[in-house]
Structures are given as structure tokens and as C-alpha cells.
Coordinates of C-alpha atoms in Angstrom, one line a residue:
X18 CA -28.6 1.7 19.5
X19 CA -26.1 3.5 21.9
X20 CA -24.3 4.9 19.7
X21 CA -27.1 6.1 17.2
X22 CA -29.1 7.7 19.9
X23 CA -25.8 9.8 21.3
X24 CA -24.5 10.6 18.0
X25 CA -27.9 12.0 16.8
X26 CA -27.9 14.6 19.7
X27 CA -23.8 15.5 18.8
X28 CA -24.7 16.4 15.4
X29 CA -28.4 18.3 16.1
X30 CA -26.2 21.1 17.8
X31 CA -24.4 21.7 14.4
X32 CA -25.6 24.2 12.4
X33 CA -25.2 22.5 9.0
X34 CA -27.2 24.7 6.6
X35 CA -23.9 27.3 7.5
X36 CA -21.6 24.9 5.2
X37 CA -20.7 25.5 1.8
X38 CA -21.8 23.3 -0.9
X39 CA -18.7 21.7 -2.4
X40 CA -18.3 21.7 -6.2
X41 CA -18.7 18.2 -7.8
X42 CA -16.3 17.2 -10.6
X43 CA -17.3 14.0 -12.7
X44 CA -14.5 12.6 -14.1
X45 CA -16.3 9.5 -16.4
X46 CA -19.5 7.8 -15.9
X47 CA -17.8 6.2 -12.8
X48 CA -15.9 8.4 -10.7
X49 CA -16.7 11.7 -9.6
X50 CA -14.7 13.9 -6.9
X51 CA -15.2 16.6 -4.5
X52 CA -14.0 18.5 -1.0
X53 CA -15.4 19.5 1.8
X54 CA -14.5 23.2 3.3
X55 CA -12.4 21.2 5.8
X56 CA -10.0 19.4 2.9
X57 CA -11.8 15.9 3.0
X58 CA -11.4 14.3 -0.3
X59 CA -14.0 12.7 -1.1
X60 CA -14.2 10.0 -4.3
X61 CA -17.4 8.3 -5.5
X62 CA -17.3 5.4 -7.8
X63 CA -21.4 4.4 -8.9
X64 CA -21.6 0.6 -9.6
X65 CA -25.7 0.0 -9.3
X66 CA -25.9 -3.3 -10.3
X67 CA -26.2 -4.8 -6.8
X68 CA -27.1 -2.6 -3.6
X69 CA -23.8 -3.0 -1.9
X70 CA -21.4 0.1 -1.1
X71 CA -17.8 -0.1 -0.1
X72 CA -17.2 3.0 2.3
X73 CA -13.2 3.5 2.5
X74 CA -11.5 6.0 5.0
X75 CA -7.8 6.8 4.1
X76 CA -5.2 8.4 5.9
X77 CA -1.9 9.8 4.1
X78 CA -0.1 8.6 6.8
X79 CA 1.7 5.3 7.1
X80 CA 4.5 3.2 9.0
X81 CA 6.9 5.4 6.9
X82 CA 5.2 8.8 8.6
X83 CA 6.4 7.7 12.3
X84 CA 9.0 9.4 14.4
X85 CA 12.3 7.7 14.8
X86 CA 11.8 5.6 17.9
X87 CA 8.2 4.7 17.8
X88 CA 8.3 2.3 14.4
X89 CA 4.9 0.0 14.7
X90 CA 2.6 2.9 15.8
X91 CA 0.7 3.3 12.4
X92 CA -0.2 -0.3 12.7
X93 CA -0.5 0.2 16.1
X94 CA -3.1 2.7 16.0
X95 CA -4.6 0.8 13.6
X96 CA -5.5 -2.0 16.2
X97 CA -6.7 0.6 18.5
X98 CA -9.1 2.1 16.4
X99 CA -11.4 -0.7 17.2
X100 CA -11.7 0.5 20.9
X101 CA -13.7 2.5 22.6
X102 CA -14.7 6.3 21.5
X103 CA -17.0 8.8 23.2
X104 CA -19.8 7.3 22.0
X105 CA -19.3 4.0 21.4
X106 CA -18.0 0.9 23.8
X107 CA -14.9 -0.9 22.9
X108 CA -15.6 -3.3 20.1
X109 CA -19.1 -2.3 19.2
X110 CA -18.0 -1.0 16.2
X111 CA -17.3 -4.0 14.4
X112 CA -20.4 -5.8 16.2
X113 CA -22.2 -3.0 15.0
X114 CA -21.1 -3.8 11.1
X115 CA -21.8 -7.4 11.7
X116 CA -25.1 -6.8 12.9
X117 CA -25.9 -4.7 10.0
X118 CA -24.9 -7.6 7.8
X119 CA -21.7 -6.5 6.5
X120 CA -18.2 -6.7 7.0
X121 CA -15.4 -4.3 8.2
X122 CA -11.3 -4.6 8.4
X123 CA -8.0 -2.0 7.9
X124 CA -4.7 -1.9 7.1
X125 CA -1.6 -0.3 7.0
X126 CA 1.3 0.4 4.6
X127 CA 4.0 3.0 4.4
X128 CA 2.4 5.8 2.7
X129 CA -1.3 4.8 4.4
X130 CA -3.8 3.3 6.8
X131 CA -7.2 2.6 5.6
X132 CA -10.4 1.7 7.1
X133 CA -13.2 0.0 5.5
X134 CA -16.6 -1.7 5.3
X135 CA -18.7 -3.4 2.8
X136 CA -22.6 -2.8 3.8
X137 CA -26.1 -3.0 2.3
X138 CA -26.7 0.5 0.7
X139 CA -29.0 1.7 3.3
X140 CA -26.7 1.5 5.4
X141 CA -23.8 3.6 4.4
X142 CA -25.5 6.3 6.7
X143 CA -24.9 4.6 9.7
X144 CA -21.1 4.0 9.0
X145 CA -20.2 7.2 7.7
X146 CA -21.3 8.1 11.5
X147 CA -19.1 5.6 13.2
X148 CA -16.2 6.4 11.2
X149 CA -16.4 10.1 11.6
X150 CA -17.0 9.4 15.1
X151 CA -13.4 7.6 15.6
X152 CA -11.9 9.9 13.7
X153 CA -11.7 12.6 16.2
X154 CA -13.5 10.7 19.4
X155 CA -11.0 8.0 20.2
X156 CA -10.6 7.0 24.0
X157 CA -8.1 4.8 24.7
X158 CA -6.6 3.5 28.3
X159 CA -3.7 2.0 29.7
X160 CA -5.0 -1.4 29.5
X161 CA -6.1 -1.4 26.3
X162 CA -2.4 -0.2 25.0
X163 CA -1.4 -3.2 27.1
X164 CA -3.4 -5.6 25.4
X165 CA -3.2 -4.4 22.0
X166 CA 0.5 -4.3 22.6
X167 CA 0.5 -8.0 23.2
X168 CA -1.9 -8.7 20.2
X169 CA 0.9 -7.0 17.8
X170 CA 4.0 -8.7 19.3
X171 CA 2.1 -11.9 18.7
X172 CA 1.3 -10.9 15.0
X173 CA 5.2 -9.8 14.4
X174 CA 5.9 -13.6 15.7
X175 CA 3.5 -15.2 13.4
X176 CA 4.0 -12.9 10.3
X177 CA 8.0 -12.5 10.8
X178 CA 9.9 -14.2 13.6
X179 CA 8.7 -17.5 12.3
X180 CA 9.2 -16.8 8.7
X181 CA 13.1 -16.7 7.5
X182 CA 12.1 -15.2 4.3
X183 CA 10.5 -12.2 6.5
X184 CA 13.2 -11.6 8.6
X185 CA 15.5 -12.0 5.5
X186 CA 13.3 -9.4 3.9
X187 CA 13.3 -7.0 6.8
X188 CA 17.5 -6.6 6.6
X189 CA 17.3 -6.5 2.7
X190 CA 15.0 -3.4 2.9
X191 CA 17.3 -1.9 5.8
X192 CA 20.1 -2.3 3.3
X193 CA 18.6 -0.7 0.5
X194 CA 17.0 2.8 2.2
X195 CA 20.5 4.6 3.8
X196 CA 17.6 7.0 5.1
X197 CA 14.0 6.7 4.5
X198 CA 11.7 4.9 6.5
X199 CA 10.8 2.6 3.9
X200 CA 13.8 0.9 5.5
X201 CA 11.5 0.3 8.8
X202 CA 9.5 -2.8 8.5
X203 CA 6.0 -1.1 8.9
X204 CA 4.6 -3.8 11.3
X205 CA 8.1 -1.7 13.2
X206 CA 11.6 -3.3 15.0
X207 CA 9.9 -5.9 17.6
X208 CA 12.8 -3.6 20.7
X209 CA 10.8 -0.4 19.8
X210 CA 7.3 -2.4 19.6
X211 CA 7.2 -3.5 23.1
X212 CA 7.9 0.0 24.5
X213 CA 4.8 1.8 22.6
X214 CA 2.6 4.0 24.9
X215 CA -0.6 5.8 24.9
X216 CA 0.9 8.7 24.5
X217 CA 3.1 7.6 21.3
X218 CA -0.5 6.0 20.0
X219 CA -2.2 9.5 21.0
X220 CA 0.5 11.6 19.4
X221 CA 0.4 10.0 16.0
X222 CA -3.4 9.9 16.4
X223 CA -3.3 14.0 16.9
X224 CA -0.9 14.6 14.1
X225 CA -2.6 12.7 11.0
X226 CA -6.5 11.5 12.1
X227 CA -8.0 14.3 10.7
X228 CA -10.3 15.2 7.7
X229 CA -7.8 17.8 6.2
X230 CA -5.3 14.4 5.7
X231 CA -8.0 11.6 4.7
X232 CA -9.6 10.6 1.5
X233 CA -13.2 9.2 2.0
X234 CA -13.9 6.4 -0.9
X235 CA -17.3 5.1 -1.5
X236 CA -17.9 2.5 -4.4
X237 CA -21.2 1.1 -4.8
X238 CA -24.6 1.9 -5.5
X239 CA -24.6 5.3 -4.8
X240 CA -25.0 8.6 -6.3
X241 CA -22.4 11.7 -5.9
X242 CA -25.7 13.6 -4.2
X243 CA -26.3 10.8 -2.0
X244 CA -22.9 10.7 -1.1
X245 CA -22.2 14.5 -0.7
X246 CA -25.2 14.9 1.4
X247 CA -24.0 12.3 3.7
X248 CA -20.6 13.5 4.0
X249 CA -22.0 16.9 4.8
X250 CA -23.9 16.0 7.7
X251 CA -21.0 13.5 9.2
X252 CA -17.9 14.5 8.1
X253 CA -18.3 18.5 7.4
X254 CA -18.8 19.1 10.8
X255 CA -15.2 17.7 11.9
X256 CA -12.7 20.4 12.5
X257 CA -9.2 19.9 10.3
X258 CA -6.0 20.0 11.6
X259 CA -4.3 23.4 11.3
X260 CA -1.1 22.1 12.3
X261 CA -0.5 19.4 9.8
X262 CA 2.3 19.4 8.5
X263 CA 3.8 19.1 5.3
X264 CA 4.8 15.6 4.0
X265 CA 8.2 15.8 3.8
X266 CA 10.5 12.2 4.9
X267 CA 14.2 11.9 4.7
X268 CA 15.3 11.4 1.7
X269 CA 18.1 9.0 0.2
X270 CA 20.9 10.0 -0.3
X271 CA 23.2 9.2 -3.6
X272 CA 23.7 5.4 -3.4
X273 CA 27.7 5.2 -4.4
X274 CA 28.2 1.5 -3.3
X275 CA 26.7 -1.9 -4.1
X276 CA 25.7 -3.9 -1.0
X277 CA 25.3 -7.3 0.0
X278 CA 23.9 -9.5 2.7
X279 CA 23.9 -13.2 3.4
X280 CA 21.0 -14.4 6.0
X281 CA 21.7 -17.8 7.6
X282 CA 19.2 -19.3 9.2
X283 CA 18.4 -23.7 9.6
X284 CA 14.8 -23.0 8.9
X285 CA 15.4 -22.4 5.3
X286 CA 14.0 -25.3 3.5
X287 CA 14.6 -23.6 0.4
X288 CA 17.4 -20.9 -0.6
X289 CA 17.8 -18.3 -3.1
X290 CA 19.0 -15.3 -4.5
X291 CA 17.2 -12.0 -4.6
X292 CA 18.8 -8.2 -6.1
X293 CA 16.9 -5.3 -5.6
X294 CA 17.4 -1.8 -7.0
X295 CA 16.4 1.6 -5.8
X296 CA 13.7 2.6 -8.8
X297 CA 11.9 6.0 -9.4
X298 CA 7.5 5.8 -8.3
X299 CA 5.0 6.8 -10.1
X300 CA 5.0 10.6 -9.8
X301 CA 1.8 12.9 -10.9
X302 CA 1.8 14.1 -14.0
X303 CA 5.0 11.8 -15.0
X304 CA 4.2 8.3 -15.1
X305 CA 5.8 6.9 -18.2
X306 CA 9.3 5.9 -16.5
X307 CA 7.2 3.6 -13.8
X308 CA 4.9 2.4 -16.6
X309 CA 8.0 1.1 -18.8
X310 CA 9.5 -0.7 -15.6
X311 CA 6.2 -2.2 -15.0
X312 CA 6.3 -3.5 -18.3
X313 CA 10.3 -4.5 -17.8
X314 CA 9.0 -6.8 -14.8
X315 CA 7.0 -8.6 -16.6
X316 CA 8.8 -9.1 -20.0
X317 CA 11.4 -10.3 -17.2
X318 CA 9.9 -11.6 -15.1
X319 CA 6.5 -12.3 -15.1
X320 CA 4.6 -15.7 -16.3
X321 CA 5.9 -18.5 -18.0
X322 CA 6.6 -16.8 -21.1
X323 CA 9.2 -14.4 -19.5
X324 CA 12.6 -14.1 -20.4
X325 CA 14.0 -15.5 -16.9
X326 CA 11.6 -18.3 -16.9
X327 CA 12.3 -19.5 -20.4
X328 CA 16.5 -19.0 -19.6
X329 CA 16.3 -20.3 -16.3
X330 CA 13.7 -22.8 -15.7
X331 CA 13.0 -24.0 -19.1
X332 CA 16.1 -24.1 -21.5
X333 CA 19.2 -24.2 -18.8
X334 CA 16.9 -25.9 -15.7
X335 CA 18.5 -23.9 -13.4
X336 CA 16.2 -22.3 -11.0
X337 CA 12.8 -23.8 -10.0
X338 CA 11.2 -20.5 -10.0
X339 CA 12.4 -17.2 -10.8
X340 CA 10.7 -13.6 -11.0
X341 CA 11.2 -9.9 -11.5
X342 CA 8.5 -7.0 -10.1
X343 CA 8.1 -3.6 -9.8
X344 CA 6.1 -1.8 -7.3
X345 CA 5.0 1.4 -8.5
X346 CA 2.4 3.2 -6.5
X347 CA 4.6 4.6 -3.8
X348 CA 4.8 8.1 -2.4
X349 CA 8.9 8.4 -2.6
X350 CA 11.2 6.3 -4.3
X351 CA 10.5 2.2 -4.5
X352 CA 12.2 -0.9 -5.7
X353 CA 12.9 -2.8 -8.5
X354 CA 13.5 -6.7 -7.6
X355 CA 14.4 -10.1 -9.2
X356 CA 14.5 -13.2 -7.5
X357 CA 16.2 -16.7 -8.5
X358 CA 15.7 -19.9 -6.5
X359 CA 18.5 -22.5 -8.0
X360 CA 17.2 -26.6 -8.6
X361 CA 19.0 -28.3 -6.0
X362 CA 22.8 -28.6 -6.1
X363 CA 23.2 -25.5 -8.1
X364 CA 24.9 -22.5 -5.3
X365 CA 23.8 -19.6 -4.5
X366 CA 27.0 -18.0 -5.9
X367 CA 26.0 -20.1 -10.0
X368 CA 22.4 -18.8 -9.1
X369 CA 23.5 -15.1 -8.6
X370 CA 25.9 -15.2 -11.7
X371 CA 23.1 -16.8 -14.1
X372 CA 20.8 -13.9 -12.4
X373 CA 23.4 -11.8 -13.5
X374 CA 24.4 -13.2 -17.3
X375 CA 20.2 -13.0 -17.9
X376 CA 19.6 -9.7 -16.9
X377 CA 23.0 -8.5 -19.3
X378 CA 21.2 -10.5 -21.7
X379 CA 17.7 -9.4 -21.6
X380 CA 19.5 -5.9 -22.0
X381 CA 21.1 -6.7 -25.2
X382 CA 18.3 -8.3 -26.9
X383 CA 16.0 -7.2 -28.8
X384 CA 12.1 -7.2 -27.2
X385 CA 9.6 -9.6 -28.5
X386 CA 7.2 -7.2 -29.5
X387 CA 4.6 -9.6 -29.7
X388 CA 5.1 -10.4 -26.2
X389 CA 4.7 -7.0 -25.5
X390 CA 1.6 -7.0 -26.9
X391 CA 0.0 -9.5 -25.2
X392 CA 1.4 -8.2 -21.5
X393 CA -0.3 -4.6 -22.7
X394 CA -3.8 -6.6 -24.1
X395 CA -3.8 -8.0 -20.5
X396 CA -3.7 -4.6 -18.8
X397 CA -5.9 -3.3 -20.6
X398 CA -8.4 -6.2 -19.9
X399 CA -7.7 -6.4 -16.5
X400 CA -8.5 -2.6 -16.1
X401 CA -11.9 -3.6 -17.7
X402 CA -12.6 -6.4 -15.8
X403 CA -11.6 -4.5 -13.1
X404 CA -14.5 -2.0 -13.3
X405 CA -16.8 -5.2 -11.8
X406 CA -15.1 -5.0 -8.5
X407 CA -15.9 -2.2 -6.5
X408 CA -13.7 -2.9 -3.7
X409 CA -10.9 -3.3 -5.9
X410 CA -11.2 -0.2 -7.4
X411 CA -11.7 1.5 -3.8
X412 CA -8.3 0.0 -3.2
X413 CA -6.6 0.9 -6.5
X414 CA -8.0 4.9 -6.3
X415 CA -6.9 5.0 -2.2
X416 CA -3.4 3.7 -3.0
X417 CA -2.9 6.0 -5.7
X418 CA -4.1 9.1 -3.8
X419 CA -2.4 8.8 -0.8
X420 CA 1.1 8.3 -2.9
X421 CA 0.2 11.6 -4.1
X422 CA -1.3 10.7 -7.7
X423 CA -4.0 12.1 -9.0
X424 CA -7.4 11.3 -10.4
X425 CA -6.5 12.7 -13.7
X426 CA -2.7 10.3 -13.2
X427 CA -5.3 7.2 -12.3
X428 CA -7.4 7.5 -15.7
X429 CA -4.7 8.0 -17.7
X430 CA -2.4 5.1 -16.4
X431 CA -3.5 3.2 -19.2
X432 CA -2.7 5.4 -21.9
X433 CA 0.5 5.7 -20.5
X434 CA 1.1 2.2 -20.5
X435 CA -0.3 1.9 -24.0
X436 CA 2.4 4.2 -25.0
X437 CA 5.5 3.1 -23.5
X438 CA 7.7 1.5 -26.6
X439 CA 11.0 -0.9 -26.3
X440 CA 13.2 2.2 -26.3
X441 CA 11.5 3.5 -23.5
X442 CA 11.4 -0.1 -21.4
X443 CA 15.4 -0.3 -22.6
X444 CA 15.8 3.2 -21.3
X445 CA 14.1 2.7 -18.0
X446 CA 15.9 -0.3 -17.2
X447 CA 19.6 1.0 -17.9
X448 CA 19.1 3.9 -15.4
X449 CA 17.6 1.6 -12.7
X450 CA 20.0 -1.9 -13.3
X451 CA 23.1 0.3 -11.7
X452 CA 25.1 -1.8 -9.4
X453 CA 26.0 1.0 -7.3
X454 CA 22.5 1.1 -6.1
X455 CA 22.0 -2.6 -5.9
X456 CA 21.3 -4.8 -2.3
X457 CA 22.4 -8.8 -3.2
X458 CA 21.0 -11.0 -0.7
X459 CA 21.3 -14.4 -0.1
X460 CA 19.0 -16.7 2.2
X461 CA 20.5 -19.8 3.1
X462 CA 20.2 -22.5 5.6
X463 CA 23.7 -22.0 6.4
X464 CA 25.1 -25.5 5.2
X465 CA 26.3 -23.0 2.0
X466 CA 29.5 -21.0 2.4
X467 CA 29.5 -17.6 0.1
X468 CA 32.2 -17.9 -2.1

């Protein structure tokens, strides 16, 4: 292959044996850990029962990492990754995958981009070369920033132009974050889109594609010595970044007001009601205030036993769906979020105030333990079950990692969560419910006046 038989000569001129051995730390009969000399992470999780491996390439670096002026370049980049490198032709990366039988995608988010592939075994070798090959070997041209350009503005008009609720969502989030980029919608503002470069692509590629800022993943059947030895002849080689910075975004400010936004558009075949609160993430080493609100959501929200469904859809047949969620796993400060769509003829404005006389009540009643019980039984089940899927697991431990958890934070979520008591849920709800930091939003088809 092309880019086997030039990749093979790159690395013969590197004198491996001169690397260090990195330590390896097992963590459980799953998961071990260890770094190379240039600060790749690097996470193993065995599974042998099938001889399938999951190779995952993260990036601490995400839509909420960009520039002012240049929002969409993460997920641009992302697109472009898939072009051509020194040693391999535009495309032939994911031919290459197919070919091998397997299957390759990415994606971004604020606080990430991630890479992956699902392969036969025997064949993690040949993708740990491609990958480490794009990571520092990228060559990219005018046209293809042209085309991918196109291929992005066409995805924001499926995804977002097309969808009310999107673009609804998108001025909702803008309201919330006075400051932080988690206020830019990550696919970025379609003005600032269509003005992306190869040199805006080539900056951001500089800055954060590099092995001292990306956690390699690799679930499957595997060993930690298969792994390691791999990674030392692909990935150790790869010079880090000595001028990465720190990762420090704008922070918000003290919220001090409620706010409130009505989006009208004739699309809207069906209205509602959302409220969303600034919340505290998950932070290392202190996870129990994000593990109660977890729990809040879905005694709230969450299934048909929870306490806005029974009020609101079953007992007062007011809303034909209603929700609450929480969204922990986040580098910097998140959201808290309940949402009410009202039967029709009940308003937006009766819709908000039963939102409203729930949530007061929800506050001043006692929990139904056993309902709590049966929320944490599923947890703790679906953390077991979860064990079966590799590539689930590759996703949960990226995610974490890159919002600046830890292993040690990830394998003692569930004792956190088994911990968390009403008091605590109670607690963790009244500092989070505070108007002040509140964004009301209606999405209407415009035939309803806000009162």
C-alpha cells in the first residue's frame, strides 16, 4: 500500500530503542493507563471476547477552544482531517479502513474532537500509523478548504437553518453564557463559517494536534503490552508541542439578571417552553454536587414515573411531554434544563407558570425514596451492562478525560452517586434553581402573543 511502504521508511530513521519505557498503571481488570515521554495519554480497556479493537484519538480541544472570529474551525478541521497528508492521498484514509473491513468516523464538541475506528485486531497496527500520521503530516490546499467549506455550510442548513428548534436552541445558549464560548454553537455562526481559511484551519491545527494535548483510547482485545509497544513505535516518535498553552477560556461572569427570549418562527408545528440554568460540571476530585443534579433530572424529569410527567401529563393533562436533564461531563460550567410542551390550547404563558408551580413543588416535597432507589439500581446496571460495549466505554473515558476528570473521578462516579442522599439532591437543586441565572424561552409559531 502507498502509504505503508512510505511510512515504513519515516519511522526506520527513528532510533526507538533511545525512548523511555513508560510506567503502566492498572486501574481494575479493565482499564490500565500510561504516558509516553512526549505527554500522550494513553488508556487501554481489554474486552477479549471478540477480536475487535476500538482505537480512539482525542484532542482536548473543541468548538469552545477557538479564537473569537473563527467559530466552526474545530469542526472544520475535523472535515479536513480526511484529506490528504504527506503520505497518504486525500481520502485514502477512510478507503484504507474500509478495505481492512472496518469502520471509521469523528466528531466534535466543546471541550473535544475525537477520531476513531473500529477494526479487526490485527489491524490496530496499521491505524495507529495513519492516525499518527495525520496528526502532524496534514496537507491541505486551497481547494480543498473550498470544498470542505461548502460541505459544512450545507450541514449547518440541514442540521440548523431547517430546524426551528436548532436555531431556537442556538439564541437560548447565547443567552445563557455572558462570556464563554459554550455560547458559540460549535458547528459556529454560519457569517464567520463562510469566511474560514487555510490558514484559520492550519492555525488551530498547529496550536492543539499534537501528542502532548491528545488521549489515545484503545478498547478491545488487546493487552496494555500490545498496546504500549505499538504506541511506542507510532506515536513516541511525534514531537509535542512546547508551546501549548494552558487551557484557560473566559469565564462567566456573576449572572445578576433573569433572561428571556421568545423565537417566532411559522415552521413550528409544535411550541413549548424550555428554562435553563447555569449549573456547576463535574470537577475532579469533587463530583458529588453533579451526581445529586443528575439524580434531580431524573426524579424531575426523567421517565414516566417522574414528578413532571405524573403533574403534568398524567394528573393535570397539561403538557404532552415534559423533561428535565443535566449534562454533567463538561470542562467549565454546564446547564441544568426543563422543558414543557402544553396539549393544545393551553399558552405558552399557563405552560411556563405550571413549569414553574412544579418545580416550587418538587422543592417542597419530600423525595420518594423508593424512586430514588430504583433511578440509582438503574445506574448501577447500566454501568454494568455497559462493560459489554467497548465503544461505549471508549466514548464515556474520552469525554471524561478531556473535561479534565480523571481515571480515578471515572471509577468512582458510581460510588458517588450511590452516596448522594435527598438532602444533598435538595441542596444541589436550591443553589442551581436561582432565577437570576435563569434563560426562559419560548418557541412559537408566532400565532401566540407573550403575555
Amino acid at each position: 500500500m502507498h502509504f505503508g511502504r512510505r511510512v515504513v521508511g519515516l519511522f526506520a530513521l527513528i532510533a526507538i530503542p533511545s525512548l523511555s519505557i513508560a510506567e503502566t498503571v492498572r486501574w481494575d481488570d479493565q482499564v490500565s493507563t500510561f504516558e509516553l515521554d512526549n505527554g500522550m495519554e494513553v488508556v487501554v480497556i481489554e474486552d477479549h471476547r471478540a477480536p475487535v479493537v476500538v482505537h480512539m484519538m482525542w484532542y482536548r480541544a473543541g468548538s469552545a477552544d477557538e479564537k473569537p472570529g473563527v467559530s466552526g474551525v474545530a469542526h472544520f478541521l475535523e472535515h479536513l482531517l480526511f484529506k490528504a497528508t504527506d503520505n497518504m492521498e486525500s481520502g485514502e484514509f477512510s478507503k484504507t479502513v474500509a478495505a481492512n473491513g472496518g469502520s471509521d468516523n469523528a466528531f466534535t464538541s466543546y471541550d473535544y474532537t475525537a477520531y476513531f475506528q473500529r477494526v479487526a485486531a490485527d489491524r490496530l497496527d496499521l491505524m495507529m500509523q495513519m492516525e499518527a500520521e495525520r496528526m502532524v503530516n496534514l496537507r491541505l490546499s486551497e481547494a480543498d478548504i473550498l470544498t470542505e467549506r461548502e460541505v459544512i455550510i450545507e450541514e449547518r442548513n440541514q442540521r440548523t437553518e431547517n430546524d426551528p428548534s436548532a436555531l431556537f436552541g442556538e439564541q437560548a445558549s447565547a443567552s445563557l453564557y455572558l462570556n464563554h464560548r459554550y455560547g458559540v454553537p460549535i458547528i459556529g455562526w454560519r457569517h464567520e463559517m463562510e469566511t474560514l481559511g487555510l490558514q484559520d484551519a492550519l492555525a488551530y491545527y498547529k496550536q492543539y494536534y499534537a501528542p502532548n494535548n491528545a488521549i489515545l483510547i484503545v478498547a478491545g482485545d488487546v493487552t496494555p503490552d500490545e498496546v504500549k509497544e505499538l504506541a511506542m513505535r507510532h506515536y513516541a516518535p511525534l514531537a509535542a508541542n512546547p508551546d501549548l498553552p494552558e487551557r484557560a477560556r473566559p469565564q462567566e461572569p456573576q449572572h445578576n439578571a433573569a433572561r428571556r427570549l421568545e423565537y417566532k418562527d411559522p415552521r413550528v408545528a409544535q411550541p413549548y417552553v424550555s428554562r435553563t440554568y447555569l449549573a456547576p460540571e463535574r470537577d475532579s476530585g469533587d463530583q458529588k454536587a453533579a451526581a445529586a443534579l443528575m439524580l434531580g433530572a431524573a426524579l424531575l424529569g426523567d421517565g414516566q414515573t417522574s414528578f413532571m410527567k405524573q403533574k403534568l401529563e398524567f394528573e393535570e393533562k397539561s403538557a404532552v411531554y415534559s423533561t428535565a436533564y443535566y449534562r454533567g461531563t463538561a470542562l467549565d460550567d454546564t446547564r441544568f434544563t426543563t422543558i414543557v410542551v402544553p396539549v393544545p390550547g393551553v399558552s405558552l404563558s399557563e405552560a411556563e407558570a405550571s413549569m414553574d408551580r412544579v418545580l416550587q413543588e418538587f422543592m417542597a416535597t419530600p423525595i420518594d425514596l423508593e424512586h430514588l432507589d430504583r433511578i440509582k439500581r438503574n445506574l448501577r446496571a447500566q454501568d454494568i451492562f455497559a462493560k459489554d460495549n467497548v465503544q461505549g466505554l471508549a466514548n464515556r473515558y474520552g469525554r471524561a478525560l478531556t473535561s479534565g476528570l480523571t481515571i480515578k473521578d471515572i471509577l468512582e462516579w458510581p460510588d458517588v452517586v450511590e452516596s448522594v442522599t435527598e438532602e444533598d439532591i435538595k441542596a444541589a437543586l436550591k443553589d442551581v434553581l436561582q432565577e437570576r441565572t435563569s434563560v426562559t424561552g419560548w418557541l412559537t409559531s408566532g400565532v401566540e402573543v407573550s403575555q
